[in-house]
mmCIF file of C-alpha atoms and ligand atoms in Angstrom:
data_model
loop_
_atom_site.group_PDB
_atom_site.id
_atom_site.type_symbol
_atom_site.label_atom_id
_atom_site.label_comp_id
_atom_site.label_asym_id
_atom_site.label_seq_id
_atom_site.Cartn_x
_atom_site.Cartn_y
_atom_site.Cartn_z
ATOM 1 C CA UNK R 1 102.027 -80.208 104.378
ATOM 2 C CA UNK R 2 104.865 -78.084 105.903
ATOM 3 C CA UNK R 3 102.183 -75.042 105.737
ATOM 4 C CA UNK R 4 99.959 -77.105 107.637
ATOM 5 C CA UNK R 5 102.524 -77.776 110.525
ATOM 6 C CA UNK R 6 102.951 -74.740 111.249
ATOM 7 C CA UNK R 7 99.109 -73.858 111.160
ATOM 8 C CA UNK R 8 98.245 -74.045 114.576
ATOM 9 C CA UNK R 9 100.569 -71.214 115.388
ATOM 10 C CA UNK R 10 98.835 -68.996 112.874
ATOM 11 C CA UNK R 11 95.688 -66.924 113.658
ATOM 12 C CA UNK R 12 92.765 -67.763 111.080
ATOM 13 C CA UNK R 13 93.707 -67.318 107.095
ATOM 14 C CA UNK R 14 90.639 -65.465 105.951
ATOM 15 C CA UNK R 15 91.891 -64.273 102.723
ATOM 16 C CA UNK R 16 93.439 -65.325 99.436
ATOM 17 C CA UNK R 17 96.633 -63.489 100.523
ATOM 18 C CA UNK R 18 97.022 -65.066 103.844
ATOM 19 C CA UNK R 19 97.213 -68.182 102.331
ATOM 20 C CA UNK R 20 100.203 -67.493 100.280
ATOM 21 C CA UNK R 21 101.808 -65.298 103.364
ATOM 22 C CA UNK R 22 101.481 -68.496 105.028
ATOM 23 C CA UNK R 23 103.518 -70.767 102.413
ATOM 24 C CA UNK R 24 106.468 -67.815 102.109
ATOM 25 C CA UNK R 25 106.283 -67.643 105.835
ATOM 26 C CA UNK R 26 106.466 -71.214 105.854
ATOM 27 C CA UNK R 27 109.472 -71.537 103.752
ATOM 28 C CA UNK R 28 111.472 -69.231 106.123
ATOM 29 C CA UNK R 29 110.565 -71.019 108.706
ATOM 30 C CA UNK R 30 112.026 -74.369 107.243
ATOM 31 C CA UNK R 31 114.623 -72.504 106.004
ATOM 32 C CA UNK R 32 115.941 -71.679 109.242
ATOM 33 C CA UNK R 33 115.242 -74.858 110.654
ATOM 34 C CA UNK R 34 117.032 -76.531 107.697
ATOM 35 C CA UNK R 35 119.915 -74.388 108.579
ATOM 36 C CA UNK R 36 119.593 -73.941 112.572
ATOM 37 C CA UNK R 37 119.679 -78.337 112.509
ATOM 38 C CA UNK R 38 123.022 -77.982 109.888
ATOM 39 C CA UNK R 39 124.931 -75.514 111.849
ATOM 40 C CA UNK R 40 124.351 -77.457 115.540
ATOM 41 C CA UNK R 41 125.296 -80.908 113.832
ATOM 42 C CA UNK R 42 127.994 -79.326 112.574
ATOM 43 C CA UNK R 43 128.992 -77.772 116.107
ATOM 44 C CA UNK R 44 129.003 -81.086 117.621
ATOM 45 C CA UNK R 45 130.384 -83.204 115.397
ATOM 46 C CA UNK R 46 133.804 -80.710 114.968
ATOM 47 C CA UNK R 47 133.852 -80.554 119.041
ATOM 48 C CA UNK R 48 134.167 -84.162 119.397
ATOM 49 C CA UNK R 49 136.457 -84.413 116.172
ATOM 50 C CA UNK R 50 138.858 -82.087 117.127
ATOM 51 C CA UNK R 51 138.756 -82.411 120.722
ATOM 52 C CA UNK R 52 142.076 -81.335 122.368
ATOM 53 C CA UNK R 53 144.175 -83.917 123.581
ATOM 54 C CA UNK R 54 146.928 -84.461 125.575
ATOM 55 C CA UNK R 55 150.204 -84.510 123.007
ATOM 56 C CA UNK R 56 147.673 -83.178 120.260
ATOM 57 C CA UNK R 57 149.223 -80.768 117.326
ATOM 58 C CA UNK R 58 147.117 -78.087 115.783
ATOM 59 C CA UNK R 59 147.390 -78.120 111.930
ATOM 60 C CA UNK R 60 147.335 -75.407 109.789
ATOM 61 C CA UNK R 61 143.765 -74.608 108.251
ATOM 62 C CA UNK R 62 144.171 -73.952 104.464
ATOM 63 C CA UNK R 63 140.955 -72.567 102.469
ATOM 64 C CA UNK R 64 138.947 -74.751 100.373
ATOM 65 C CA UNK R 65 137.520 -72.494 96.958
ATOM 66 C CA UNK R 66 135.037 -75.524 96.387
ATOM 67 C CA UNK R 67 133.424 -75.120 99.652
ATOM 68 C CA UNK R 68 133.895 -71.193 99.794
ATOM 69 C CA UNK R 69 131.951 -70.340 96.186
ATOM 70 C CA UNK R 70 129.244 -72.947 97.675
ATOM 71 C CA UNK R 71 128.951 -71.090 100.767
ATOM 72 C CA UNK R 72 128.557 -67.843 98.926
ATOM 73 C CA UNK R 73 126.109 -69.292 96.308
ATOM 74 C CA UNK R 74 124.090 -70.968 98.297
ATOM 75 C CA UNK R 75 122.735 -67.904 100.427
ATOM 76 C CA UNK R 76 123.020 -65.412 97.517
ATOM 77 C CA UNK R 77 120.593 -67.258 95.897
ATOM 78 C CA UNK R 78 118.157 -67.753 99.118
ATOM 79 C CA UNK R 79 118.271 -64.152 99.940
ATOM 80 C CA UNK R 80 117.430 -63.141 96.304
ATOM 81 C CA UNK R 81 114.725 -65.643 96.839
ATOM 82 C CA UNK R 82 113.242 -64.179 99.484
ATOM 83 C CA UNK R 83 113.761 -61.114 98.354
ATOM 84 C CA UNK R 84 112.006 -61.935 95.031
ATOM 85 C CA UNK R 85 108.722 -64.169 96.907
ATOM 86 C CA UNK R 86 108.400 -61.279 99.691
ATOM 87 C CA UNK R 87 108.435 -58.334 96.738
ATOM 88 C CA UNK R 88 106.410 -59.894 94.939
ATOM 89 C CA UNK R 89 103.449 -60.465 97.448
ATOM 90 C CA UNK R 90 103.920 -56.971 99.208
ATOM 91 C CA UNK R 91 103.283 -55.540 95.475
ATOM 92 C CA UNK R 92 99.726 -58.091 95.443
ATOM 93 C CA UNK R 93 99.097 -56.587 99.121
ATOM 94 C CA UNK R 94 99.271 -53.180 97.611
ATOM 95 C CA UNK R 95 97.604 -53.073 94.544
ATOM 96 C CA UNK R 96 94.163 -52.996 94.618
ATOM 97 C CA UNK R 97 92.000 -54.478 91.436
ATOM 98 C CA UNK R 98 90.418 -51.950 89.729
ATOM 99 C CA UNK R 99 87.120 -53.490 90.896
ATOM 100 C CA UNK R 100 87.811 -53.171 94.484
ATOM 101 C CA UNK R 101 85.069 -51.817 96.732
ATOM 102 C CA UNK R 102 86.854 -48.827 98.511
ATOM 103 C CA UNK R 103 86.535 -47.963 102.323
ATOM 104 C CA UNK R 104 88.233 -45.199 103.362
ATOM 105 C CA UNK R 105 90.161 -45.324 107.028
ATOM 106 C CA UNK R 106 90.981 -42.210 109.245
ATOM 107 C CA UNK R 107 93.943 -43.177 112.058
ATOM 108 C CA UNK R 108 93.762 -41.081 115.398
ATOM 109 C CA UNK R 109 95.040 -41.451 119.125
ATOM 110 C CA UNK R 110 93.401 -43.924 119.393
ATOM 111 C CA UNK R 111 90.473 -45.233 117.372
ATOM 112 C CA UNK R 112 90.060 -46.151 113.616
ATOM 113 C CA UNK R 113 87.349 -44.359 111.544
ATOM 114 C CA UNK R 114 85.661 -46.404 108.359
ATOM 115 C CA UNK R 115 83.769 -44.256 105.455
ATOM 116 C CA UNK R 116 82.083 -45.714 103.012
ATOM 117 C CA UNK R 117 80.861 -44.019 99.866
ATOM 118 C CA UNK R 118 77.440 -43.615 101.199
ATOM 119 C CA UNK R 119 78.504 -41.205 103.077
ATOM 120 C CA UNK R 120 78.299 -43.404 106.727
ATOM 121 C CA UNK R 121 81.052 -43.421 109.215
ATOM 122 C CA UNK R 122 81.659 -46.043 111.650
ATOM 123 C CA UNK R 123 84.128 -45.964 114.427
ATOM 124 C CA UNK R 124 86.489 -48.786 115.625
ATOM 125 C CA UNK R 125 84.064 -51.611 112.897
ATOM 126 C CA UNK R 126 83.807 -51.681 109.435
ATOM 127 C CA UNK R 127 81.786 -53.981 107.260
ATOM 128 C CA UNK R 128 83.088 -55.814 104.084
ATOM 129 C CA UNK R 129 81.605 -58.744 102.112
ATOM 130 C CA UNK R 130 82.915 -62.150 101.430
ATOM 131 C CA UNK R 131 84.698 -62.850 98.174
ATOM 132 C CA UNK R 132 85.163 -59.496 96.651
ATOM 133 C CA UNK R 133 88.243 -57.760 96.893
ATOM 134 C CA UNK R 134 87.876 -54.953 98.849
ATOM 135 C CA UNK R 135 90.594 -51.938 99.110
ATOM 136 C CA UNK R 136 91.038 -49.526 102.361
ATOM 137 C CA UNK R 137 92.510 -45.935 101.291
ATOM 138 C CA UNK R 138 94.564 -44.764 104.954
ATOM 139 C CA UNK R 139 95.468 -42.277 106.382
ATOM 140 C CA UNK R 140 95.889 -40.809 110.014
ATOM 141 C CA UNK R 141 95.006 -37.460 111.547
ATOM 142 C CA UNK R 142 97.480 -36.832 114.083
ATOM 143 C CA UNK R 143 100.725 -39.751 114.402
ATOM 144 C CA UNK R 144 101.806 -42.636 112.833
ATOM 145 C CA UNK R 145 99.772 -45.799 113.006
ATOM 146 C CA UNK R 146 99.417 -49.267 111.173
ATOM 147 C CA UNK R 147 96.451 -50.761 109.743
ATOM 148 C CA UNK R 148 96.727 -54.570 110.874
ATOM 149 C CA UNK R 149 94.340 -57.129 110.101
ATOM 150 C CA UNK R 150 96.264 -60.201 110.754
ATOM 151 C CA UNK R 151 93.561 -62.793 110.000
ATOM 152 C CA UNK R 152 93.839 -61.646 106.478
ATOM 153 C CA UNK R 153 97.791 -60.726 106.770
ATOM 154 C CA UNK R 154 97.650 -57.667 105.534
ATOM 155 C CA UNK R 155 99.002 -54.313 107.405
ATOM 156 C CA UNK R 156 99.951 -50.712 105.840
ATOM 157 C CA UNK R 157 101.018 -48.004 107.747
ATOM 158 C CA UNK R 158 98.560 -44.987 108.238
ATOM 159 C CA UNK R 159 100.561 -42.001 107.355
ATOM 160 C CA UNK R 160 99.183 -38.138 108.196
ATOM 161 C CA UNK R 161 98.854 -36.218 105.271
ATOM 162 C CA UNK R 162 99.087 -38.838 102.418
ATOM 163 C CA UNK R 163 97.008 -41.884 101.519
ATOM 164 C CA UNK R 164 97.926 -45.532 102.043
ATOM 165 C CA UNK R 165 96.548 -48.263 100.257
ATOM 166 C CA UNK R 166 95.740 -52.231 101.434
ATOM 167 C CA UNK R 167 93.239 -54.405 100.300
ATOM 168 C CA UNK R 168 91.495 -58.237 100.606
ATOM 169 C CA UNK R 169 89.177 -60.163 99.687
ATOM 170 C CA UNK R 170 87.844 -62.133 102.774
ATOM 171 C CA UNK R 171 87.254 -65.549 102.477
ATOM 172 C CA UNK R 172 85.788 -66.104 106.172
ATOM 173 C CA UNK R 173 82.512 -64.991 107.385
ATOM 174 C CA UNK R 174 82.973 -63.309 110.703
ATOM 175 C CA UNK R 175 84.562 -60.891 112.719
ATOM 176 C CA UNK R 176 88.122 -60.004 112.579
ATOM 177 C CA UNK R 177 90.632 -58.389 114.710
ATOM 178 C CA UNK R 178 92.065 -54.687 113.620
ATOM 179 C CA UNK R 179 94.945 -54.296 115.156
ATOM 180 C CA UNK R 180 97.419 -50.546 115.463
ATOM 181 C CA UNK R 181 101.343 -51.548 114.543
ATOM 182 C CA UNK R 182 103.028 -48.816 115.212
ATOM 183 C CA UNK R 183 103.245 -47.503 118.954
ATOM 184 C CA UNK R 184 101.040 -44.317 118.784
ATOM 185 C CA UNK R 185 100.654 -43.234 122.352
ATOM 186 C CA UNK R 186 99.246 -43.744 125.617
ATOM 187 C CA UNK R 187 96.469 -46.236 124.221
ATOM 188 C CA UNK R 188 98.377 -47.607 121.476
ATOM 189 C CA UNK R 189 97.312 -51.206 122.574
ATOM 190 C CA UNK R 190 93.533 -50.214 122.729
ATOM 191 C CA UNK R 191 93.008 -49.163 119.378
ATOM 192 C CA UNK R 192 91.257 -51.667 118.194
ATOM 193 C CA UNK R 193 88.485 -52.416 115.523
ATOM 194 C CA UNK R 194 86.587 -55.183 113.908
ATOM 195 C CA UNK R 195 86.356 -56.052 110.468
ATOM 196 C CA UNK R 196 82.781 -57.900 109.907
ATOM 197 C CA UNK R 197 82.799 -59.951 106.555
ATOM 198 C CA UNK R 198 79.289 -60.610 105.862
ATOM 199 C CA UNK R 199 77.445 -62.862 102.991
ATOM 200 C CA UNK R 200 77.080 -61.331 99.718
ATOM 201 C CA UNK R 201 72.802 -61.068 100.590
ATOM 202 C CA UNK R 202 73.623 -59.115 103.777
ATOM 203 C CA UNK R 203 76.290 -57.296 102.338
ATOM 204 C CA UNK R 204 73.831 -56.080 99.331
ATOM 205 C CA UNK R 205 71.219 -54.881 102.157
ATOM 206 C CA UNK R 206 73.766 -53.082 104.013
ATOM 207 C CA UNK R 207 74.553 -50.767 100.395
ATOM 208 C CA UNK R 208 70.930 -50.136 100.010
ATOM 209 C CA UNK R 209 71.098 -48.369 103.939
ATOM 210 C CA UNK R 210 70.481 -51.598 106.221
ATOM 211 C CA UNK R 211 72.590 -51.802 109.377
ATOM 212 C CA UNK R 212 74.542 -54.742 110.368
ATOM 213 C CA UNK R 213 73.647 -56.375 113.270
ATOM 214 C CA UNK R 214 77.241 -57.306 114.649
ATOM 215 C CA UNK R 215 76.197 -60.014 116.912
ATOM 216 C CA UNK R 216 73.980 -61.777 114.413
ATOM 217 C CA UNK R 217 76.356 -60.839 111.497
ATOM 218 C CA UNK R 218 73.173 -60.034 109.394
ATOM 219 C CA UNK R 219 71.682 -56.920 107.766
ATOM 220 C CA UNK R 220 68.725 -55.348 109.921
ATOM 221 C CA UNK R 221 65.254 -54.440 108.669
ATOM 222 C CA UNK R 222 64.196 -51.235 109.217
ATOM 223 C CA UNK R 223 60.972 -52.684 111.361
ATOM 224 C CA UNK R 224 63.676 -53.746 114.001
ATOM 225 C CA UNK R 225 65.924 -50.945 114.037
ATOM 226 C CA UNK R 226 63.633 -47.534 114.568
ATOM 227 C CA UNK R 227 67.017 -45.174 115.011
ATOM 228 C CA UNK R 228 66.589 -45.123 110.856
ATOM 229 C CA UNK R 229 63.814 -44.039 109.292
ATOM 230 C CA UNK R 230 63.006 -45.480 105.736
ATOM 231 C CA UNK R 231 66.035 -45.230 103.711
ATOM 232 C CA UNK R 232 63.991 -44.528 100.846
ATOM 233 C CA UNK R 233 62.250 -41.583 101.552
ATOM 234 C CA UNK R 234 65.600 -39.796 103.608
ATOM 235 C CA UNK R 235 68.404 -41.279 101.938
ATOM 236 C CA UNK R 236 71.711 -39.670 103.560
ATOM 237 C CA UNK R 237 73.622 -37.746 101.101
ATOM 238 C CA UNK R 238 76.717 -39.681 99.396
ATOM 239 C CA UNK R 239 79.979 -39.158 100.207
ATOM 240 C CA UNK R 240 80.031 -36.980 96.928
ATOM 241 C CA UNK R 241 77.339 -35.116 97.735
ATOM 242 C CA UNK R 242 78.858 -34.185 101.350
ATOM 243 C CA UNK R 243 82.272 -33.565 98.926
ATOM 244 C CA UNK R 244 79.900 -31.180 96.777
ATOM 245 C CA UNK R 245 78.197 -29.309 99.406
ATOM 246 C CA UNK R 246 81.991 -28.549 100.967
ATOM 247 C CA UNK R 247 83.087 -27.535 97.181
ATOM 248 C CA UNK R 248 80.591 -24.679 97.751
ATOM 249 C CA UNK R 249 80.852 -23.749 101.206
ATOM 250 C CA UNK R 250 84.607 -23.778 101.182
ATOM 251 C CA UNK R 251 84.586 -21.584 98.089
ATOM 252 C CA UNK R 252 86.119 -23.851 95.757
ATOM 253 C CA UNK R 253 83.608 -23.712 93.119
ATOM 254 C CA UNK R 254 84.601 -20.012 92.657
ATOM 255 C CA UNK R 255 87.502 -21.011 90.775
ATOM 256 C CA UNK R 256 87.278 -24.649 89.490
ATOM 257 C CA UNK R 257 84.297 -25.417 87.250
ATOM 258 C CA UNK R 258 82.927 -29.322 87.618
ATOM 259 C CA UNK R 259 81.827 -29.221 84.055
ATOM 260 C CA UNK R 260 85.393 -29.083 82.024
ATOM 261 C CA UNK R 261 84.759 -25.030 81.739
ATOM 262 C CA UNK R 262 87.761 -22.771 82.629
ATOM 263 C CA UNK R 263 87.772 -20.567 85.537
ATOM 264 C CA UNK R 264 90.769 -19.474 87.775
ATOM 265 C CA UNK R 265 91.856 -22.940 88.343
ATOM 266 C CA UNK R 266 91.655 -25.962 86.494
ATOM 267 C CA UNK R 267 88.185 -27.524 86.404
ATOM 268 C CA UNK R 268 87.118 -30.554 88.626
ATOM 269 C CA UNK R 269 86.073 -32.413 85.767
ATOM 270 C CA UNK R 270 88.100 -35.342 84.652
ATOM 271 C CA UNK R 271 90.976 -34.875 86.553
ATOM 272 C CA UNK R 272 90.621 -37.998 88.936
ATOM 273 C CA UNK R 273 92.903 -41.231 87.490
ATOM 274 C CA UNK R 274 94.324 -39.021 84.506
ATOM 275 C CA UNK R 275 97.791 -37.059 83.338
ATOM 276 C CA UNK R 276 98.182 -33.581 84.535
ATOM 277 C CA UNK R 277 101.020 -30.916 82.889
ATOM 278 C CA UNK R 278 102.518 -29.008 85.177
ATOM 279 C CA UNK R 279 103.756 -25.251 84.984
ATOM 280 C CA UNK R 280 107.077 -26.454 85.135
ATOM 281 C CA UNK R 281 107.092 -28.945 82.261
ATOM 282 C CA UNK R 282 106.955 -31.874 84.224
ATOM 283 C CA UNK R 283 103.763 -34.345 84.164
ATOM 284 C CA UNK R 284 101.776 -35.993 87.124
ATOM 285 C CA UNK R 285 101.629 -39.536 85.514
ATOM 286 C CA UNK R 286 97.692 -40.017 87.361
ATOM 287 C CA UNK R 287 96.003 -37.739 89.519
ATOM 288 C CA UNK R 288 95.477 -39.840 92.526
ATOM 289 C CA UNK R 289 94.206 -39.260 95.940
ATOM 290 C CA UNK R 290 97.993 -37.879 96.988
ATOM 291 C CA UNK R 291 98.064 -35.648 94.331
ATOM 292 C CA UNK R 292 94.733 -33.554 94.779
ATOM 293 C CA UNK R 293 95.502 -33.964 98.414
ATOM 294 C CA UNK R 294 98.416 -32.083 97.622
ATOM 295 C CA UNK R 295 96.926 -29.582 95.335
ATOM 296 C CA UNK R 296 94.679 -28.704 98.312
ATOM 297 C CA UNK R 297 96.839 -28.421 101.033
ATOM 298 C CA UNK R 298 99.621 -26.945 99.104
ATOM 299 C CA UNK R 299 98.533 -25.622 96.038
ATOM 300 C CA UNK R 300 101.906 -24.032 94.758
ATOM 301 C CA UNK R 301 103.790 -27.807 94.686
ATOM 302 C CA UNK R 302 102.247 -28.830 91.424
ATOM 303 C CA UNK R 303 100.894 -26.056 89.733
ATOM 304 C CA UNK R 304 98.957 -27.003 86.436
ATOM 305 C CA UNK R 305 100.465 -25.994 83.490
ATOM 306 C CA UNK R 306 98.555 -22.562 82.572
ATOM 307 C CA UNK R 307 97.296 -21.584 85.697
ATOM 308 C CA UNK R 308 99.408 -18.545 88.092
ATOM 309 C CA UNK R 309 99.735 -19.840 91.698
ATOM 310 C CA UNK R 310 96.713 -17.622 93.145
ATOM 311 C CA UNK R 311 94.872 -20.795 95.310
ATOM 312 C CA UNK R 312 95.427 -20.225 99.103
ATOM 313 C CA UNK R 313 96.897 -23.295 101.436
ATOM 314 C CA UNK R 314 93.559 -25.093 102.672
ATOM 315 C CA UNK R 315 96.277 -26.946 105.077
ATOM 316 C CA UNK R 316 94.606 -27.335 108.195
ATOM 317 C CA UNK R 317 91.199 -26.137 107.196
ATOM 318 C CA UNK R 318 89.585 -29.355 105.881
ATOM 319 C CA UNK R 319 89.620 -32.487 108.133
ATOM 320 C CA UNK R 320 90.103 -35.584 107.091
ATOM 321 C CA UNK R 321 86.396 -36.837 106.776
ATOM 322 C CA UNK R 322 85.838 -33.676 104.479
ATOM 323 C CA UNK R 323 88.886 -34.539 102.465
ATOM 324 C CA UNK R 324 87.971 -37.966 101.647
ATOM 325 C CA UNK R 325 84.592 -36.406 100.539
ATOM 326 C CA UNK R 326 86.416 -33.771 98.264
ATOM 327 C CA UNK R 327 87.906 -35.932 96.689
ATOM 328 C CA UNK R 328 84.948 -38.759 96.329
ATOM 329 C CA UNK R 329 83.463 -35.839 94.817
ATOM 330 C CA UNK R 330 86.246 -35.296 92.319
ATOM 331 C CA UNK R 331 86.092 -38.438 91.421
ATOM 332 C CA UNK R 332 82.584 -38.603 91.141
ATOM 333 C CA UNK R 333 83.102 -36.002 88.125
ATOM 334 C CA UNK R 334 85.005 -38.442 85.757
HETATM 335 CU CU1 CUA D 1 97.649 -46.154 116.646
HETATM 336 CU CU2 CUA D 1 99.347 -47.415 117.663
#
């Protein structure tokens, strides 16, 4: 009931999450209001009772431990509170289920780039289906942005040269704002996108190669759309297979085997998601997206235990896009 008060000044919830953003954001509200109504009652009620008066005497004020431990109490335990609730639902914003479809989002002044696994790329829309949880891996090419979708309250800073992670599971068919959060630049307020949440039927059409028609909200058959030719017969490489293809041309394959064989470097194989022992003694808990990042761009950082730091920097010589499909194609080796 108090949620619903305050819905009208809320955009749309269209996920699980905004729903319980809604009843923390809720309770601050009433919080304050609770407290804004206490402290003005207060105010008015001590200037009339202690009005000055002609021949009035000021007494001396002497503390009161009763009230004071209240007064400290009291907030300590609201601020813990909302310390505890906000924590506590950031940590569900940010960790995906394991299950989680995963887009991948590229930042720049000033759009937003979506890749799916596929291998296609859409700019400024992406395309996610209803009721499965669905988990965006960010990052940014140039500045600082933030991934904001408010209708599903969730928003993660897009960070160059490491990987952010968000996800949702939409609950409302439709379209969806994308808003940037973090002033990037001249068109800051014009980079937006669209998320499209589309029914689970559509959504299946659009992995086999459909398009989405945005105004429709449904998957395209190839008879209407003659841009693609039958999916079928020239199915688009994977986002692995573009991440295999750059293995080779960017000379990677020289040293690191993808079938668990020792070559120069540590093979490709099975490294994704698992322990790695460093040179050094320490131990990368899971090799995640950061980490190989890291182990391209700056090979030296975390050198594998066994291995002499021979691997050239590939800083600057792989762009995001072809990143993202490195390491898709890592993955796809587990
Ligand atoms: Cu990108 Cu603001």
């Amino acid at each position: 009931m108090l949620v619903d008060i305050l819905r009208g000044s809320l955009p749309l919830a269209g996920s699980d999450i905004a729903r319980h953003w809604d009843v923390f954001y809720a309770f601050l509200v009433w919080i304050s209001v609770v407290f804004f109504v206490g402290v003005i009652a207060a105010m008015v009620y001590f200037s009339v009772k202690f009005k000055a008066r002609a021949g009035g005497k000021v007494n001396d004020v002497h503390g009161h431990t009763g009230v004071e431990i209240l007064w400290t109490v009291i907030p300590t335990i609201l601020v813990f509170t909302v310390f505890g609730w906000g924590y506590a639902l950031y940590r569900d914003m940010v960790t995906a289920p394991g299950d989680a479809i995963e887009i991948r989002v590229i930042a720049k002044q000033w759009l937003w780039q979506f890749q799916y696994d596929d291998g296609r790329m859409y700019t400024n829309q992406v395309f996610v289906p209803v009721n499965k949880p669905v988990k965006f891996v960010i990052t940014s090419e140039d500045v600082l942005h933030s991934f904001f979708v408010p209708n599903m309250r969730v928003k993660k800073d897009a960070v160059p040269g490491r990987y952010s992670t968000v996800w949702f599971e939409a609950t409302a068919k439709g379209e969806h704002d994308v808003y940037c959060a973090e002033y990037c630049g001249t068109s800051h307020s014009g980079m937006l996108a669209k998320v499209y949440a589309v029914s689970p039927e559509d959504w299946s059409r659009f992995i086999q190669g459909k398009e989405i028609n945005t105004q429709t909200l449904a998957a395209v058959d190839d008879q209407v759309t003659t841009t693609h030719a039958s999916p079928s017969l020239t199915r688009a490489p994977s986002l692995a297979d573009k991440g295999r293809e750059l293995a080779a041309t960017k000379g990677c394959v020289g040293c690191h085997s993808n079938d668990g064989s020792q070559k120069a470097g540590p093979s490709l194989k099975g490294v994704y998601g698992h322990p790695v022992d460093l040179a050094n003694g320490d131990r990368v808990a899971s090799a995640d997206e950061n980490y190989l990042r890291e182990s391209i761009e700056n090979p030296t950082a975390k050198l594998v235990k066994g291995y002499t730091p021979v691997m050239p920097t590939f800083q600057g010589l792989v762009t995001e896009p072809e990143m993202n499909a490195l390491i898709a194609y890592i993955k796809s080796l587990n």
